Every structure is written in C-alpha cells, then in structure tokens.
C-alpha cells in the first residue's frame, strides 16, 4: 500500500488563494516607468500584510520575494533596477507560504501597448497551461500533461521549454513529480488524488537554447533564451482529485 500524503486541504486552499490574490495585486501595478525592484517591494509588503510569507525570499539564497521575468527571460528573473518600458512583457511568479502550505502561481503582464507577436505568444502560453490542466483526468500521468502542452505549443509554431517545468507542492515548495511540458501519453508518474502539483509551461518563440546565469550567493539560476526571442509562462497550483483536478490558485475578489 502506498500511503496517501496527508494534506490539510483548507490550509492549502487558503495559501493558493492568497498567492493568486498577491499575483493580481502586484500585476495591477505594472506600468511603464516602474522598476522590477519596486514591484518586488510591493509584493513583499502586500504578502506580509496578508499574514503570509514569500516562499522565494531566502529560498536557496534567492534574495527577492518574487520572480519577474521580462521579455527574453524564461524564468526566475531577479527583480532589479530595470525600469519596465512600453512594449515589454513580464511574467510575475508568486509563491507564498500560509500556515505551512505553499501556493505557487504566475501570469503574464503587458507594459503599455505591446506587439501583436507578443500578444499571440502570451495567448498560446496561457492556453497551453489549460491544455495541460485539462489533460488531468482520472488516472492521468505527468506524460499526459506534457503531451497535451507540447502538442498545442508545437501546433502554434512555438517551442515548449524542456529542462524546467512543474513540480509537486504542498507542505514543501518543490518536490516530486517533475511535471514536464513535453511527454508521451500514459508515461511518467501517475498522479495521486489528494496530492498537488503545478502546471507551468514556458513557451519560447523559437527553438533556440535556453542559457542560465547565476545569482550571487544563491544556487537558483536565471534562464534566458539564447537568441533573445520572447518567452511566456503561466502557472497554476492544481489539486489532483478522483475525477480529475481542481485549480487552487484562483482569486475572484472577496
Ligand atoms: N515559483 C518558481 C516555480 O514556479 C520557483 C521560484 S524559486 C526562486 O517553481 F527562488 F527563484 F524564487
Ligand atoms: Co512552480
Ligand atoms: Co512559480
């Protein structure tokens, strides 16, 4: 008998709801002229005001409260003095801890008016995430998710990032299983009802390599596209159920 990991669902729901609320709040401050450091400060202050803790701050030495990945940055963008410019696109990735549980969600934000190419990439990345989530029926595997994501992304002429992906989450930030954005139906890890994962495809305009750079005093890497093409990503934390799944990182106002 494989033991079902105990998860306090009301607590997990509260954490995920809080992460979604923080994401919406930080995103509402995106405008030309604001620096990513200012958005980080807004994130930290709002997180603390809700009685939550940033899961990013201090995680493997990561020095900020949020990841903000602008334009060609694939993920783990480190907030700094960069001032957002009209036409930029940015992924904001919020992870908080509430009552010992982790909620992890990200979305894309546009700075002023952006190109139609950028808007199409963002649209495909969001739909790719939902394709992955919709692939989680009874008895689904991580391969089913990856297959659905990759099929949709490829059909639209883009590339799904392979080396980085979703993860198990709960009373911990990153755990098994790895949730890839490519795969074969029925392969990978069978998803267990009552556990949580993230679905977080990163979608690039081209099939160029992804290059990594370091962060001082941290083992977290920042990823960019080697050819500087745009990259977009969305992320939800998902509860696996007997029937399929439920998206936990939702916030529709209170
Ligand atoms: N939120 C990211 C994820 O989706 C992880 C960020 S780790 C950090 O898994 F240290 F860079 F914040
Ligand atoms: Co995640
Ligand atoms: Co995240």
PDB file of C-alpha atoms and ligand atoms in Angstrom:
ATOM      1  CA  UNK A   1       0.000   0.000   0.000  1.00  0.00           C
ATOM      2  CA  UNK A   2       1.347   3.374  -0.990  1.00  0.00           C
ATOM      3  CA  UNK A   3       0.442   5.875   1.756  1.00  0.00           C
ATOM      4  CA  UNK A   4      -1.544   8.875   0.529  1.00  0.00           C
ATOM      5  CA  UNK A   5       0.362  12.014   1.602  1.00  0.00           C
ATOM      6  CA  UNK A   6      -1.627  13.911   4.198  1.00  0.00           C
ATOM      7  CA  UNK A   7      -2.564  17.366   3.061  1.00  0.00           C
ATOM      8  CA  UNK A   8      -4.690  19.806   5.025  1.00  0.00           C
ATOM      9  CA  UNK A   9      -6.862  20.945   2.145  1.00  0.00           C
ATOM     10  CA  UNK A  10      -8.409  24.023   3.785  1.00  0.00           C
ATOM     11  CA  UNK A  11      -4.899  25.308   4.543  1.00  0.00           C
ATOM     12  CA  UNK A  12      -3.659  24.518   1.033  1.00  0.00           C
ATOM     13  CA  UNK A  13      -6.671  26.303  -0.424  1.00  0.00           C
ATOM     14  CA  UNK A  14      -6.024  29.377   1.707  1.00  0.00           C
ATOM     15  CA  UNK A  15      -2.388  29.516   0.643  1.00  0.00           C
ATOM     16  CA  UNK A  16      -3.197  29.136  -3.059  1.00  0.00           C
ATOM     17  CA  UNK A  17      -5.992  31.701  -2.837  1.00  0.00           C
ATOM     18  CA  UNK A  18      -3.535  34.099  -1.180  1.00  0.00           C
ATOM     19  CA  UNK A  19      -0.901  33.531  -3.893  1.00  0.00           C
ATOM     20  CA  UNK A  20      -3.481  34.322  -6.576  1.00  0.00           C
ATOM     21  CA  UNK A  21      -4.540  37.449  -4.702  1.00  0.00           C
ATOM     22  CA  UNK A  22      -0.923  38.645  -4.404  1.00  0.00           C
ATOM     23  CA  UNK A  23      -0.298  37.975  -8.094  1.00  0.00           C
ATOM     24  CA  UNK A  24      -3.316  40.033  -9.085  1.00  0.00           C
ATOM     25  CA  UNK A  25      -2.267  42.856  -6.752  1.00  0.00           C
ATOM     26  CA  UNK A  26       1.347  43.018  -7.935  1.00  0.00           C
ATOM     27  CA  UNK A  27       0.241  42.726 -11.558  1.00  0.00           C
ATOM     28  CA  UNK A  28      -2.115  45.678 -11.151  1.00  0.00           C
ATOM     29  CA  UNK A  29       0.950  47.878 -10.516  1.00  0.00           C
ATOM     30  CA  UNK A  30       2.657  47.002 -13.809  1.00  0.00           C
ATOM     31  CA  UNK A  31       3.083  50.137 -15.925  1.00  0.00           C
ATOM     32  CA  UNK A  32       5.783  51.832 -17.994  1.00  0.00           C
ATOM     33  CA  UNK A  33       8.279  53.501 -15.630  1.00  0.00           C
ATOM     34  CA  UNK A  34       8.061  51.127 -12.649  1.00  0.00           C
ATOM     35  CA  UNK A  35      11.162  49.093 -11.811  1.00  0.00           C
ATOM     36  CA  UNK A  36      11.023  45.395 -11.088  1.00  0.00           C
ATOM     37  CA  UNK A  37      12.564  46.176  -7.672  1.00  0.00           C
ATOM     38  CA  UNK A  38       9.569  48.394  -6.888  1.00  0.00           C
ATOM     39  CA  UNK A  39       7.216  45.548  -7.862  1.00  0.00           C
ATOM     40  CA  UNK A  40       9.228  43.252  -5.578  1.00  0.00           C
ATOM     41  CA  UNK A  41       8.791  45.666  -2.672  1.00  0.00           C
ATOM     42  CA  UNK A  42       5.046  45.915  -3.391  1.00  0.00           C
ATOM     43  CA  UNK A  43       4.866  42.112  -3.410  1.00  0.00           C
ATOM     44  CA  UNK A  44       6.733  41.751  -0.123  1.00  0.00           C
ATOM     45  CA  UNK A  45       4.687  44.403   1.689  1.00  0.00           C
ATOM     46  CA  UNK A  46       1.359  43.018   0.469  1.00  0.00           C
ATOM     47  CA  UNK A  47       2.376  39.435   1.296  1.00  0.00           C
ATOM     48  CA  UNK A  48       3.267  40.403   4.863  1.00  0.00           C
ATOM     49  CA  UNK A  49       0.072  42.473   5.200  1.00  0.00           C
ATOM     50  CA  UNK A  50      -1.939  39.322   4.441  1.00  0.00           C
ATOM     51  CA  UNK A  51      -0.111  37.390   7.159  1.00  0.00           C
ATOM     52  CA  UNK A  52       1.687  35.289   4.547  1.00  0.00           C
ATOM     53  CA  UNK A  53       5.382  34.727   3.851  1.00  0.00           C
ATOM     54  CA  UNK A  54       7.181  34.831   0.500  1.00  0.00           C
ATOM     55  CA  UNK A  55       8.470  31.353  -0.285  1.00  0.00           C
ATOM     56  CA  UNK A  56      11.059  32.813  -2.657  1.00  0.00           C
ATOM     57  CA  UNK A  57      12.844  35.123  -0.207  1.00  0.00           C
ATOM     58  CA  UNK A  58      15.858  33.197   1.084  1.00  0.00           C
ATOM     59  CA  UNK A  59      14.969  30.037  -0.864  1.00  0.00           C
ATOM     60  CA  UNK A  60      18.366  28.524  -1.767  1.00  0.00           C
ATOM     61  CA  UNK A  61      19.740  32.019  -1.200  1.00  0.00           C
ATOM     62  CA  UNK A  62      17.319  33.750  -3.597  1.00  0.00           C
ATOM     63  CA  UNK A  63      17.371  37.396  -2.438  1.00  0.00           C
ATOM     64  CA  UNK A  64      13.945  38.684  -3.558  1.00  0.00           C
ATOM     65  CA  UNK A  65      10.273  37.997  -2.773  1.00  0.00           C
ATOM     66  CA  UNK A  66       9.080  37.344  -6.312  1.00  0.00           C
ATOM     67  CA  UNK A  67      10.401  36.330  -9.738  1.00  0.00           C
ATOM     68  CA  UNK A  68       9.828  38.799 -12.581  1.00  0.00           C
ATOM     69  CA  UNK A  69      10.907  37.538 -15.989  1.00  0.00           C
ATOM     70  CA  UNK A  70      10.899  40.233 -18.670  1.00  0.00           C
ATOM     71  CA  UNK A  71      10.827  39.614 -22.463  1.00  0.00           C
ATOM     72  CA  UNK A  72      13.548  37.021 -23.256  1.00  0.00           C
ATOM     73  CA  UNK A  73      13.810  35.894 -19.637  1.00  0.00           C
ATOM     74  CA  UNK A  74      12.340  32.381 -19.413  1.00  0.00           C
ATOM     75  CA  UNK A  75      12.013  32.163 -15.617  1.00  0.00           C
ATOM     76  CA  UNK A  76      13.451  33.128 -12.212  1.00  0.00           C
ATOM     77  CA  UNK A  77      14.018  36.718 -13.361  1.00  0.00           C
ATOM     78  CA  UNK A  78      15.558  38.600 -10.437  1.00  0.00           C
ATOM     79  CA  UNK A  79      13.959  41.969  -9.638  1.00  0.00           C
ATOM     80  CA  UNK A  80      16.489  44.798 -10.042  1.00  0.00           C
ATOM     81  CA  UNK A  81      16.717  48.438 -11.132  1.00  0.00           C
ATOM     82  CA  UNK A  82      15.389  47.649 -14.599  1.00  0.00           C
ATOM     83  CA  UNK A  83      12.539  50.028 -15.426  1.00  0.00           C
ATOM     84  CA  UNK A  84       9.690  48.486 -17.399  1.00  0.00           C
ATOM     85  CA  UNK A  85       9.284  50.024 -20.852  1.00  0.00           C
ATOM     86  CA  UNK A  86       6.259  50.353 -23.097  1.00  0.00           C
ATOM     87  CA  UNK A  87       6.118  47.150 -25.160  1.00  0.00           C
ATOM     88  CA  UNK A  88       7.710  44.866 -22.550  1.00  0.00           C
ATOM     89  CA  UNK A  89       6.042  41.643 -21.443  1.00  0.00           C
ATOM     90  CA  UNK A  90       6.676  40.252 -17.979  1.00  0.00           C
ATOM     91  CA  UNK A  91       5.916  37.065 -16.114  1.00  0.00           C
ATOM     92  CA  UNK A  92       5.306  37.598 -12.409  1.00  0.00           C
ATOM     93  CA  UNK A  93       5.693  34.412 -10.380  1.00  0.00           C
ATOM     94  CA  UNK A  94       4.383  34.498  -6.815  1.00  0.00           C
ATOM     95  CA  UNK A  95       4.859  31.751  -4.255  1.00  0.00           C
ATOM     96  CA  UNK A  96       3.681  32.249  -0.688  1.00  0.00           C
ATOM     97  CA  UNK A  97       3.535  30.211   2.489  1.00  0.00           C
ATOM     98  CA  UNK A  98       0.355  30.281   4.579  1.00  0.00           C
ATOM     99  CA  UNK A  99       0.005  28.061   7.656  1.00  0.00           C
ATOM    100  CA  UNK A 100       2.915  25.943   6.400  1.00  0.00           C
ATOM    101  CA  UNK A 101       1.423  25.381   2.921  1.00  0.00           C
ATOM    102  CA  UNK A 102       2.784  26.644  -0.402  1.00  0.00           C
ATOM    103  CA  UNK A 103       0.764  28.313  -3.174  1.00  0.00           C
ATOM    104  CA  UNK A 104       2.557  28.944  -6.482  1.00  0.00           C
ATOM    105  CA  UNK A 105       1.132  30.858  -9.446  1.00  0.00           C
ATOM    106  CA  UNK A 106       2.327  33.088 -12.262  1.00  0.00           C
ATOM    107  CA  UNK A 107       0.951  35.052 -15.155  1.00  0.00           C
ATOM    108  CA  UNK A 108       1.931  37.418 -17.937  1.00  0.00           C
ATOM    109  CA  UNK A 109       1.528  41.184 -17.802  1.00  0.00           C
ATOM    110  CA  UNK A 110       1.896  43.655 -20.647  1.00  0.00           C
ATOM    111  CA  UNK A 111       3.544  47.052 -20.259  1.00  0.00           C
ATOM    112  CA  UNK A 112       1.561  49.663 -22.173  1.00  0.00           C
ATOM    113  CA  UNK A 113       0.943  48.613 -25.734  1.00  0.00           C
ATOM    114  CA  UNK A 114       2.786  45.515 -26.879  1.00  0.00           C
ATOM    115  CA  UNK A 115       3.282  43.921 -30.304  1.00  0.00           C
ATOM    116  CA  UNK A 116       0.720  41.545 -31.782  1.00  0.00           C
ATOM    117  CA  UNK A 117       3.500  38.913 -31.846  1.00  0.00           C
ATOM    118  CA  UNK A 118       3.930  39.229 -28.090  1.00  0.00           C
ATOM    119  CA  UNK A 119       0.174  39.019 -27.521  1.00  0.00           C
ATOM    120  CA  UNK A 120      -0.067  35.841 -29.593  1.00  0.00           C
ATOM    121  CA  UNK A 121       2.786  34.226 -27.642  1.00  0.00           C
ATOM    122  CA  UNK A 122       1.109  35.103 -24.346  1.00  0.00           C
ATOM    123  CA  UNK A 123      -2.208  33.705 -25.566  1.00  0.00           C
ATOM    124  CA  UNK A 124      -0.626  30.427 -26.649  1.00  0.00           C
ATOM    125  CA  UNK A 125       1.272  30.080 -23.351  1.00  0.00           C
ATOM    126  CA  UNK A 126      -1.919  30.559 -21.329  1.00  0.00           C
ATOM    127  CA  UNK A 127      -3.898  28.141 -23.472  1.00  0.00           C
ATOM    128  CA  UNK A 128      -1.020  25.640 -23.284  1.00  0.00           C
ATOM    129  CA  UNK A 129      -1.258  25.674 -19.497  1.00  0.00           C
ATOM    130  CA  UNK A 130      -5.000  24.976 -19.694  1.00  0.00           C
ATOM    131  CA  UNK A 131      -4.416  22.184 -22.231  1.00  0.00           C
ATOM    132  CA  UNK A 132      -2.070  20.599 -19.670  1.00  0.00           C
ATOM    133  CA  UNK A 133      -4.585  21.028 -16.862  1.00  0.00           C
ATOM    134  CA  UNK A 134      -7.442  19.620 -18.976  1.00  0.00           C
ATOM    135  CA  UNK A 135      -5.337  16.514 -19.642  1.00  0.00           C
ATOM    136  CA  UNK A 136      -5.610  15.621 -15.935  1.00  0.00           C
ATOM    137  CA  UNK A 137      -8.484  13.147 -15.956  1.00  0.00           C
ATOM    138  CA  UNK A 138      -8.861  10.047 -13.738  1.00  0.00           C
ATOM    139  CA  UNK A 139      -5.617   8.044 -13.744  1.00  0.00           C
ATOM    140  CA  UNK A 140      -3.648  10.690 -15.644  1.00  0.00           C
ATOM    141  CA  UNK A 141       0.146  10.746 -15.716  1.00  0.00           C
ATOM    142  CA  UNK A 142       2.682  13.565 -15.959  1.00  0.00           C
ATOM    143  CA  UNK A 143       3.296  12.410 -19.536  1.00  0.00           C
ATOM    144  CA  UNK A 144      -0.342  13.129 -20.407  1.00  0.00           C
ATOM    145  CA  UNK A 145       0.124  16.730 -19.249  1.00  0.00           C
ATOM    146  CA  UNK A 146       3.390  17.183 -21.123  1.00  0.00           C
ATOM    147  CA  UNK A 147       1.987  15.625 -24.288  1.00  0.00           C
ATOM    148  CA  UNK A 148      -1.015  17.978 -24.312  1.00  0.00           C
ATOM    149  CA  UNK A 149       1.121  21.060 -23.693  1.00  0.00           C
ATOM    150  CA  UNK A 150       3.755  20.226 -26.286  1.00  0.00           C
ATOM    151  CA  UNK A 151       1.216  19.289 -28.940  1.00  0.00           C
ATOM    152  CA  UNK A 152      -0.562  22.626 -28.604  1.00  0.00           C
ATOM    153  CA  UNK A 153       2.634  24.713 -28.429  1.00  0.00           C
ATOM    154  CA  UNK A 154       4.187  22.996 -31.457  1.00  0.00           C
ATOM    155  CA  UNK A 155       0.986  23.320 -33.476  1.00  0.00           C
ATOM    156  CA  UNK A 156       1.241  27.068 -32.935  1.00  0.00           C
ATOM    157  CA  UNK A 157       4.841  27.241 -34.132  1.00  0.00           C
ATOM    158  CA  UNK A 158       6.468  27.775 -30.750  1.00  0.00           C
ATOM    159  CA  UNK A 159       8.771  25.738 -28.513  1.00  0.00           C
ATOM    160  CA  UNK A 160       7.968  24.378 -25.047  1.00  0.00           C
ATOM    161  CA  UNK A 161      10.954  24.531 -22.674  1.00  0.00           C
ATOM    162  CA  UNK A 162      12.033  21.005 -21.679  1.00  0.00           C
ATOM    163  CA  UNK A 163      14.518  21.302 -18.842  1.00  0.00           C
ATOM    164  CA  UNK A 164      12.312  23.283 -16.472  1.00  0.00           C
ATOM    165  CA  UNK A 165       8.708  22.510 -15.563  1.00  0.00           C
ATOM    166  CA  UNK A 166       6.110  21.940 -12.909  1.00  0.00           C
ATOM    167  CA  UNK A 167       6.526  20.124  -9.606  1.00  0.00           C
ATOM    168  CA  UNK A 168       4.853  18.547  -6.646  1.00  0.00           C
ATOM    169  CA  UNK A 169       3.896  21.105  -3.994  1.00  0.00           C
ATOM    170  CA  UNK A 170       2.147  21.154  -0.622  1.00  0.00           C
ATOM    171  CA  UNK A 171       3.945  21.481   2.707  1.00  0.00           C
ATOM    172  CA  UNK A 172       7.039  21.947   0.532  1.00  0.00           C
ATOM    173  CA  UNK A 173       7.899  24.206  -2.428  1.00  0.00           C
ATOM    174  CA  UNK A 174       9.411  21.784  -4.937  1.00  0.00           C
ATOM    175  CA  UNK A 175       9.006  18.006  -4.783  1.00  0.00           C
ATOM    176  CA  UNK A 176       8.182  15.020  -6.967  1.00  0.00           C
ATOM    177  CA  UNK A 177       6.831  14.568  -9.517  1.00  0.00           C
ATOM    178  CA  UNK A 178       8.550  16.680 -12.182  1.00  0.00           C
ATOM    179  CA  UNK A 179       5.782  17.917 -14.493  1.00  0.00           C
ATOM    180  CA  UNK A 180       7.274  18.327 -17.979  1.00  0.00           C
ATOM    181  CA  UNK A 181       5.932  20.420 -20.831  1.00  0.00           C
ATOM    182  CA  UNK A 182       6.507  17.535 -23.260  1.00  0.00           C
ATOM    183  CA  UNK A 183       5.998  13.813 -22.992  1.00  0.00           C
ATOM    184  CA  UNK A 184       4.185  10.699 -24.088  1.00  0.00           C
ATOM    185  CA  UNK A 185       0.613   9.794 -23.172  1.00  0.00           C
ATOM    186  CA  UNK A 186       0.488   7.307 -20.308  1.00  0.00           C
ATOM    187  CA  UNK A 187       4.199   7.725 -19.441  1.00  0.00           C
ATOM    188  CA  UNK A 188       5.809   9.419 -16.473  1.00  0.00           C
ATOM    189  CA  UNK A 189       4.345   9.426 -12.973  1.00  0.00           C
ATOM    190  CA  UNK A 190       0.729   8.520 -12.246  1.00  0.00           C
ATOM    191  CA  UNK A 191      -0.914  11.414 -10.377  1.00  0.00           C
ATOM    192  CA  UNK A 192      -2.301  10.561  -6.937  1.00  0.00           C
ATOM    193  CA  UNK A 193      -5.670  12.007  -5.846  1.00  0.00           C
ATOM    194  CA  UNK A 194      -5.253  14.244  -2.817  1.00  0.00           C
ATOM    195  CA  UNK A 195      -1.803  15.496  -3.868  1.00  0.00           C
ATOM    196  CA  UNK A 196      -0.914  18.801  -5.529  1.00  0.00           C
ATOM    197  CA  UNK A 197       1.266  19.752  -8.467  1.00  0.00           C
ATOM    198  CA  UNK A 198       1.933  22.854 -10.529  1.00  0.00           C
ATOM    199  CA  UNK A 199       1.406  23.118 -14.276  1.00  0.00           C
ATOM    200  CA  UNK A 200       3.688  25.852 -15.594  1.00  0.00           C
ATOM    201  CA  UNK A 201       4.706  25.637 -19.250  1.00  0.00           C
ATOM    202  CA  UNK A 202       7.340  28.051 -20.540  1.00  0.00           C
ATOM    203  CA  UNK A 203       6.812  28.840 -24.214  1.00  0.00           C
ATOM    204  CA  UNK A 204       9.505  30.354 -26.447  1.00  0.00           C
ATOM    205  CA  UNK A 205       9.148  31.981 -29.854  1.00  0.00           C
ATOM    206  CA  UNK A 206      11.990  29.924 -31.338  1.00  0.00           C
ATOM    207  CA  UNK A 207      13.728  26.619 -30.686  1.00  0.00           C
ATOM    208  CA  UNK A 208      16.962  28.352 -29.614  1.00  0.00           C
ATOM    209  CA  UNK A 209      18.736  27.082 -26.497  1.00  0.00           C
ATOM    210  CA  UNK A 210      17.968  28.336 -23.025  1.00  0.00           C
ATOM    211  CA  UNK A 211      21.029  29.749 -21.249  1.00  0.00           C
ATOM    212  CA  UNK A 212      21.449  30.085 -17.491  1.00  0.00           C
ATOM    213  CA  UNK A 213      23.130  32.705 -15.361  1.00  0.00           C
ATOM    214  CA  UNK A 214      23.884  32.755 -11.662  1.00  0.00           C
ATOM    215  CA  UNK A 215      22.671  34.828  -8.730  1.00  0.00           C
ATOM    216  CA  UNK A 216      25.239  35.897  -6.156  1.00  0.00           C
ATOM    217  CA  UNK A 217      25.188  33.685  -3.049  1.00  0.00           C
ATOM    218  CA  UNK A 218      22.343  31.580  -4.463  1.00  0.00           C
ATOM    219  CA  UNK A 219      22.072  28.244  -6.228  1.00  0.00           C
ATOM    220  CA  UNK A 220      18.966  29.441  -8.134  1.00  0.00           C
ATOM    221  CA  UNK A 221      19.637  30.052 -11.841  1.00  0.00           C
ATOM    222  CA  UNK A 222      18.076  32.687 -14.073  1.00  0.00           C
ATOM    223  CA  UNK A 223      17.141  31.433 -17.547  1.00  0.00           C
ATOM    224  CA  UNK A 224      17.071  33.412 -20.806  1.00  0.00           C
ATOM    225  CA  UNK A 225      16.583  32.473 -24.446  1.00  0.00           C
ATOM    226  CA  UNK A 226      19.990  32.288 -26.172  1.00  0.00           C
ATOM    227  CA  UNK A 227      18.746  34.213 -29.220  1.00  0.00           C
ATOM    228  CA  UNK A 228      16.851  36.792 -27.119  1.00  0.00           C
ATOM    229  CA  UNK A 229      13.465  35.725 -28.502  1.00  0.00           C
ATOM    230  CA  UNK A 230      10.437  36.289 -26.282  1.00  0.00           C
ATOM    231  CA  UNK A 231       9.328  33.737 -23.695  1.00  0.00           C
ATOM    232  CA  UNK A 232       5.984  33.486 -21.877  1.00  0.00           C
ATOM    233  CA  UNK A 233       4.703  31.382 -18.985  1.00  0.00           C
ATOM    234  CA  UNK A 234       1.607  30.800 -16.858  1.00  0.00           C
ATOM    235  CA  UNK A 235       1.361  28.693 -13.708  1.00  0.00           C
ATOM    236  CA  UNK A 236      -1.381  27.287 -11.515  1.00  0.00           C
ATOM    237  CA  UNK A 237      -1.244  25.037  -8.466  1.00  0.00           C
ATOM    238  CA  UNK A 238      -3.587  22.084  -9.015  1.00  0.00           C
ATOM    239  CA  UNK A 239      -5.231  19.561  -6.692  1.00  0.00           C
ATOM    240  CA  UNK A 240      -5.468  16.038  -8.123  1.00  0.00           C
ATOM    241  CA  UNK A 241      -8.937  14.559  -7.479  1.00  0.00           C
ATOM    242  CA  UNK A 242     -10.558  11.172  -8.227  1.00  0.00           C
ATOM    243  CA  UNK A 243     -12.451  12.770 -11.114  1.00  0.00           C
ATOM    244  CA  UNK A 244      -9.563  14.827 -12.492  1.00  0.00           C
ATOM    245  CA  UNK A 245      -8.298  18.019 -10.944  1.00  0.00           C
ATOM    246  CA  UNK A 246      -9.159  21.374  -9.467  1.00  0.00           C
ATOM    247  CA  UNK A 247      -7.290  24.658  -9.904  1.00  0.00           C
ATOM    248  CA  UNK A 248      -6.452  26.053  -6.447  1.00  0.00           C
ATOM    249  CA  UNK A 249      -4.679  29.311  -7.333  1.00  0.00           C
ATOM    250  CA  UNK A 250      -7.822  31.263  -8.139  1.00  0.00           C
ATOM    251  CA  UNK A 251      -8.914  34.598  -6.774  1.00  0.00           C
ATOM    252  CA  UNK A 252     -12.086  36.289  -7.894  1.00  0.00           C
ATOM    253  CA  UNK A 253     -12.195  39.048  -5.312  1.00  0.00           C
ATOM    254  CA  UNK A 254     -13.843  38.999  -1.922  1.00  0.00           C
TER     255      UNK A 254
HETATM  256  N1  LIG B   1       7.993  29.996  -8.407  1.00  0.00           N
HETATM  257  C1  LIG B   1       9.002  29.258  -9.125  1.00  0.00           C
HETATM  258  C2  LIG B   1       8.330  27.978  -9.589  1.00  0.00           C
HETATM  259  O1  LIG B   1       7.340  28.072 -10.236  1.00  0.00           O
HETATM  260  C3  LIG B   1      10.225  28.997  -8.328  1.00  0.00           C
HETATM  261  C4  LIG B   1      10.963  30.217  -7.910  1.00  0.00           C
HETATM  262  S1  LIG B   1      12.252  29.781  -6.898  1.00  0.00           S
HETATM  263  C5  LIG B   1      13.009  31.252  -6.613  1.00  0.00           C
HETATM  264  O2  LIG B   1       8.653  26.889  -9.276  1.00  0.00           O
HETATM  265  F1  LIG B   1      13.882  31.021  -5.703  1.00  0.00           F
HETATM  266  F2  LIG B   1      13.574  31.671  -7.757  1.00  0.00           F
HETATM  267  F3  LIG B   1      12.148  32.129  -6.206  1.00  0.00           F
HETATM  268 CO1  LIG B   2       6.233  26.371  -9.604  1.00  0.00          CO
HETATM  269 CO1  LIG B   3       6.124  29.679  -9.594  1.00  0.00          CO
END
